[in-house]
Coordinates of C-alpha atoms in Angstrom, one line a residue:
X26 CA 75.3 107.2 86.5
X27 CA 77.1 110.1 84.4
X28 CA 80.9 110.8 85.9
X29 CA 82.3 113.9 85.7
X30 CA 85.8 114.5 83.2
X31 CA 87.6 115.2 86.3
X32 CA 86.4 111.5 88.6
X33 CA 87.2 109.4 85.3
X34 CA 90.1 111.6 85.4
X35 CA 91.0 110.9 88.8
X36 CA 90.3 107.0 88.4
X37 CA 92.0 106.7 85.5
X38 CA 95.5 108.3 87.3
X39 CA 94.5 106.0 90.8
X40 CA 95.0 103.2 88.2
X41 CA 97.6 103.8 86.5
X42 CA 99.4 104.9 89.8
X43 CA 98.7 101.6 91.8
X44 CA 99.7 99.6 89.0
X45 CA 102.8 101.5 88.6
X46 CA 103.7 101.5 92.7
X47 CA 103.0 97.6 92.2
X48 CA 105.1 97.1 89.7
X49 CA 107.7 98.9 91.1
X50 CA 107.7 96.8 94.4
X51 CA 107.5 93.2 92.5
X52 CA 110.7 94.4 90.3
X53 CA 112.2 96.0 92.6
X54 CA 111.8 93.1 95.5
X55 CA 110.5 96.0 97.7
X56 CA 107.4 93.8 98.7
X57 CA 109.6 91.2 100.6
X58 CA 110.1 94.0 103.0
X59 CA 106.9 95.5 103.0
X60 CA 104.1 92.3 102.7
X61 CA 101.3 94.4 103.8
X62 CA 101.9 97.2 102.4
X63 CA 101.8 95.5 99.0
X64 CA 98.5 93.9 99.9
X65 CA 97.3 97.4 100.4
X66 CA 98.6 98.1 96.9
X67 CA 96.7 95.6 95.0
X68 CA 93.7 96.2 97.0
X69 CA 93.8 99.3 95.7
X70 CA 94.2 98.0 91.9
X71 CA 91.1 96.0 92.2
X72 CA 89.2 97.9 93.9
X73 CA 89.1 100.6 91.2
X74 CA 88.6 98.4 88.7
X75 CA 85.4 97.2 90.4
X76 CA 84.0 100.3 91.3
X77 CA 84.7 101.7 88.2
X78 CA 82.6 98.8 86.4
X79 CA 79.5 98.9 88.9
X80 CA 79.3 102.4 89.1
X81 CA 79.6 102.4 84.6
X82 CA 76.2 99.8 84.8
X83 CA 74.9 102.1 87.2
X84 CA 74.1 99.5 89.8
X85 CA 73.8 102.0 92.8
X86 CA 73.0 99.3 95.7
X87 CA 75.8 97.2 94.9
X88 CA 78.5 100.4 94.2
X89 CA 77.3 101.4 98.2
X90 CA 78.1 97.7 99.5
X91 CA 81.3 97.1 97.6
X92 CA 82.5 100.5 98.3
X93 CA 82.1 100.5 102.2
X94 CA 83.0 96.7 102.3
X95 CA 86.2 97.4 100.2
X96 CA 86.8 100.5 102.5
X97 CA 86.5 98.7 105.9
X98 CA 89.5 96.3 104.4
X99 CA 91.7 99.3 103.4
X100 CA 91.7 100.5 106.6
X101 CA 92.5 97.6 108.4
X102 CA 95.4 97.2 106.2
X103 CA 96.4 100.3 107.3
X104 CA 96.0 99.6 110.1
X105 CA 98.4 96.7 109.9
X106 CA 100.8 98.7 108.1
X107 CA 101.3 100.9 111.6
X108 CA 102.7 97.7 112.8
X109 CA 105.1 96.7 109.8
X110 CA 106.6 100.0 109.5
X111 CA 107.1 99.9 113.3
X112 CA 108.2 96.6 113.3
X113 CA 111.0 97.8 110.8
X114 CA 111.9 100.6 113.2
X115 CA 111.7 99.6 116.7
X116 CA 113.1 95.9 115.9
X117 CA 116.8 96.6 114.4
X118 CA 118.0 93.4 115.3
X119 CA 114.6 91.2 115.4
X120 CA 114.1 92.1 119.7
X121 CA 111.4 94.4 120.7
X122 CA 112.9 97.1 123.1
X123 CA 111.4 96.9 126.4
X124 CA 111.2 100.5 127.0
X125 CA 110.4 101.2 123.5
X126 CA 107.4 98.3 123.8
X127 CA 106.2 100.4 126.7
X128 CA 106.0 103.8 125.6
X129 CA 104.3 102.6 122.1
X130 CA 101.5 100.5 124.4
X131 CA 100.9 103.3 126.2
X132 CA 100.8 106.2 123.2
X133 CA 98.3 103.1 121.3
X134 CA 96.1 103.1 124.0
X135 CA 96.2 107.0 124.8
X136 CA 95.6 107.7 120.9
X137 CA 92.6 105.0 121.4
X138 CA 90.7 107.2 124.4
X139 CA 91.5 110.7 123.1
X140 CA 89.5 109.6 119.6
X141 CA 86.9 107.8 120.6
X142 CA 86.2 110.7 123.1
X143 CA 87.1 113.4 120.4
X144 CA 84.5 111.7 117.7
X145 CA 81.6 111.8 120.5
X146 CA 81.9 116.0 120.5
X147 CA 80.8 116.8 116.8
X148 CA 77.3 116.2 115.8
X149 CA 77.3 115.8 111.8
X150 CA 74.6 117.2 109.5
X151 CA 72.8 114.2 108.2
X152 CA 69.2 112.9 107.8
X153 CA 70.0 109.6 108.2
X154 CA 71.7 107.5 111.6
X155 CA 73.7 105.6 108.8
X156 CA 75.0 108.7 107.2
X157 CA 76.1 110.1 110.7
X158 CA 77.2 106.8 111.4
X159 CA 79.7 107.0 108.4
X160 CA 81.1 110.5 108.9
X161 CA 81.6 109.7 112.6
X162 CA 83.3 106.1 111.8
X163 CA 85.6 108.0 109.5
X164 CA 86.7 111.1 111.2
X165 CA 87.8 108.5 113.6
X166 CA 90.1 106.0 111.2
X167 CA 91.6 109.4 110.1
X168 CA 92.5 111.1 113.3
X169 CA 93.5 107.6 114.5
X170 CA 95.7 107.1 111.7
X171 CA 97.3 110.4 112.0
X172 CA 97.9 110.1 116.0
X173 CA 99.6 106.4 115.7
X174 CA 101.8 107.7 112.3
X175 CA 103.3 110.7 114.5
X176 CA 103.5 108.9 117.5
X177 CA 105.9 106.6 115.6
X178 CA 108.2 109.1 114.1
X179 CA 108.3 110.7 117.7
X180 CA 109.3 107.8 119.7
X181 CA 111.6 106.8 117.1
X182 CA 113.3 110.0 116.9
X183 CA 113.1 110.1 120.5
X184 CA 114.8 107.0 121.2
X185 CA 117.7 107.9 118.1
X186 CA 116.9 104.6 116.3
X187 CA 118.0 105.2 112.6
X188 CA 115.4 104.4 109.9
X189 CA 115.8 102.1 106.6
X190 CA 115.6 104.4 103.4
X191 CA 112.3 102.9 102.3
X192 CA 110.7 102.2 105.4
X193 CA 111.0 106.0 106.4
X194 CA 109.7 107.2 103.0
X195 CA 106.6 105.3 102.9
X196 CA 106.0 105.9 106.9
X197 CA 106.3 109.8 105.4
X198 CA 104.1 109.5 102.6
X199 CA 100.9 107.8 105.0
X200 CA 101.9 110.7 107.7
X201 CA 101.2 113.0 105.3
X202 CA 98.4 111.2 103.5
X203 CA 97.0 110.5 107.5
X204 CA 97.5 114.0 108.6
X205 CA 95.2 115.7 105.4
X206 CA 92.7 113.4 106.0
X207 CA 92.0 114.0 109.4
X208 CA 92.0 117.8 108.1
X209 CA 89.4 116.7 105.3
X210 CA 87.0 114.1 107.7
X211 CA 86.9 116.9 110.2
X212 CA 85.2 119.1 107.5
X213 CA 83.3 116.6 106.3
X214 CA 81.9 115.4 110.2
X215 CA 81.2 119.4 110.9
X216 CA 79.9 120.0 107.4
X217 CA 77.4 116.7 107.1
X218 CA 76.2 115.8 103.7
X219 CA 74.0 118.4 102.8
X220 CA 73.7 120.5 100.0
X221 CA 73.0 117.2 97.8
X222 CA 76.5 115.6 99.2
X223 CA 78.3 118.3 96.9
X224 CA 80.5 119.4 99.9
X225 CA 81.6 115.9 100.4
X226 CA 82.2 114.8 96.9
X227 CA 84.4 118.3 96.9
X228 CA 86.1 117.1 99.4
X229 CA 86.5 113.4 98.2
X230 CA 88.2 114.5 95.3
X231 CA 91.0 116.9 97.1
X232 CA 91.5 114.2 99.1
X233 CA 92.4 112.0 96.3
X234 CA 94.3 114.4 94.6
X235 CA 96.3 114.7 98.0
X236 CA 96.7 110.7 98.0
X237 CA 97.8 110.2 94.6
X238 CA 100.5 112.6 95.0
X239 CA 101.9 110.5 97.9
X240 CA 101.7 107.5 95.1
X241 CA 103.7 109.6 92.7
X242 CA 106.6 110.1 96.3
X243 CA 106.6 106.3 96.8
X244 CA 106.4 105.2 92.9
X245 CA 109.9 107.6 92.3
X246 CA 111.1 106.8 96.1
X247 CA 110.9 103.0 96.1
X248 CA 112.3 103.1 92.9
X249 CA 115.6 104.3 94.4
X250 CA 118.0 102.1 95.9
X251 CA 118.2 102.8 99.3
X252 CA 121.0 104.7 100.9
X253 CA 123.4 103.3 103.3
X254 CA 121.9 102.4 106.5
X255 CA 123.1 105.1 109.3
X256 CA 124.9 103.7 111.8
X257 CA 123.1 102.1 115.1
X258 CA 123.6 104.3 118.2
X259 CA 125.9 103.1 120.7
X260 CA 122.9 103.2 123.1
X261 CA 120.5 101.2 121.1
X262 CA 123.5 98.8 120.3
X263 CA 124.0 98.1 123.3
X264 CA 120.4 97.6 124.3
X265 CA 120.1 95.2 121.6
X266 CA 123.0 93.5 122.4
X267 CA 121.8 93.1 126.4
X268 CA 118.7 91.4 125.3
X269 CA 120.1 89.2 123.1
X270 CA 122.7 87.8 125.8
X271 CA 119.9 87.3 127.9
X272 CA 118.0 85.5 125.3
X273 CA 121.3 83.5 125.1
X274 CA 121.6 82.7 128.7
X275 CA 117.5 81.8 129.2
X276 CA 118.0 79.1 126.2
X277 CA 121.4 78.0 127.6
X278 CA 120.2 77.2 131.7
X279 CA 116.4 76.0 130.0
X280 CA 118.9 73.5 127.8
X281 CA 121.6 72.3 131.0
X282 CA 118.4 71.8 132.9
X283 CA 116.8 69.1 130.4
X284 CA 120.0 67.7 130.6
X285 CA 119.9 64.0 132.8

């Protein structure tokens, strides 16, 4: 299967930018913090090295397998990212906020409904159920992506909780990422794959382009030391502190009342 100067182009950068961003977050200790993330990373790293050797021997079949396989694990790591960047955010002092629990349940589960209804209204050009199937099943992780990524810079904002430097910047960079996706997917699940799948592989490779910039933000942003961590409100302090003195008084009477 010939490749085109501008895919062996694009491969060669994806690799050379994931093992960069790895590197970066092993020697910079940045993947202590951010576990899953760094999974995602090296993911990433072998998956184009895979692809790159199946697609070279031209073995079609197993490129289709290993590709879809290798994408249905990329986006459950994203997935799980969601909740280790909200983790970072909405836990300051390692206590969920009850109110702040609350109001992320219920924008999950409204984000949930609205895409699954919202990927039923297009109806994709393809010849096959499969191919439909795919568009459908990715409009979907991108327009769920973007809906949870927004929704947790909005409650966060809206609740004045300050953000760690390197948290925020790779919560930004997947926003971003999320946010042209769902712009791409949505002309991809109108367009179909005709026209020989030109349209799509046009679209593939803007999509790309878009992704490996955010690589280039969190290669030159994790690098950075972080800044110093804003202060806590007063409000959120307190919160904090309230649960925790309950905590304290539950593990206190539970205590006394093992006591003879």
């Amino acid at each position: 299967m010939n490749l085109s100067e501008l895919d062996l182009l694009f491969w060669a950068m994806s690799f050379i930018g994931h093992v960069a961003l790895l590197l970066v977050l092993l020697l910079r200790g940045r993947f202590r913090n951010l576990p899953i993330f760094t999974a995602l990373v090296t993911l990433n790293v072998v998956r184009t090295i895979a692809l790159f050797l199946i697609r070279w021997h031209n073995a079609q079949s197993a490129y289709f397998y290993t590709f879809w396989s290798l994408a249905v694990l990329d986006v459950g790591l994203q997935f799980a990212i969601v909740y280790e960047l909200s983790s970072k955010v909405f836990r300051p002092l390692g206590q969920w906020a009850p109110d702040i629990r609350k109001k992320s349940v219920i924008w999950i589960v409204a984000s949930i409904v609205f895409t699954s209804l919202l990927t039923l209204i297009p109806k994709p050009s393809s010849h096959f159920w499969m191919q439909e199937l795919i568009l459908k099943g990715s409009f979907f992780s991108a327009a769920l992506m973007s809906e949870l990524f927004v929704g947790m810079i909005a409650i966060s904002a809206a609740a004045g909780l300050s953000w760690s430097s390197h948290v925020a910047r790779v919560a930004k960079g997947f926003t971003v990422y999320s946010i042209a996706t769902l712009i791409l997917e949505t002309a991809n699940t109108w367009l179909g794959l005709g026209g020989s799948g030109h349209t799509y592989d046009d679209l593939s490779r803007i999509r790309i382009a878009i992704y490996l910039c955010c690589v280039a933000y969190w290669i030159v942003a994790l690098w950075r030391n972080a800044p110093p961590t804003a202060k806590m409100p007063d409000h959120v302090r307190q919160q904090a502190s309230t649960i925790n003195q309950m905590v304290k008084i539950r593990v206190e009477a539970l205590r006394q009342a093992g006591e003879p």
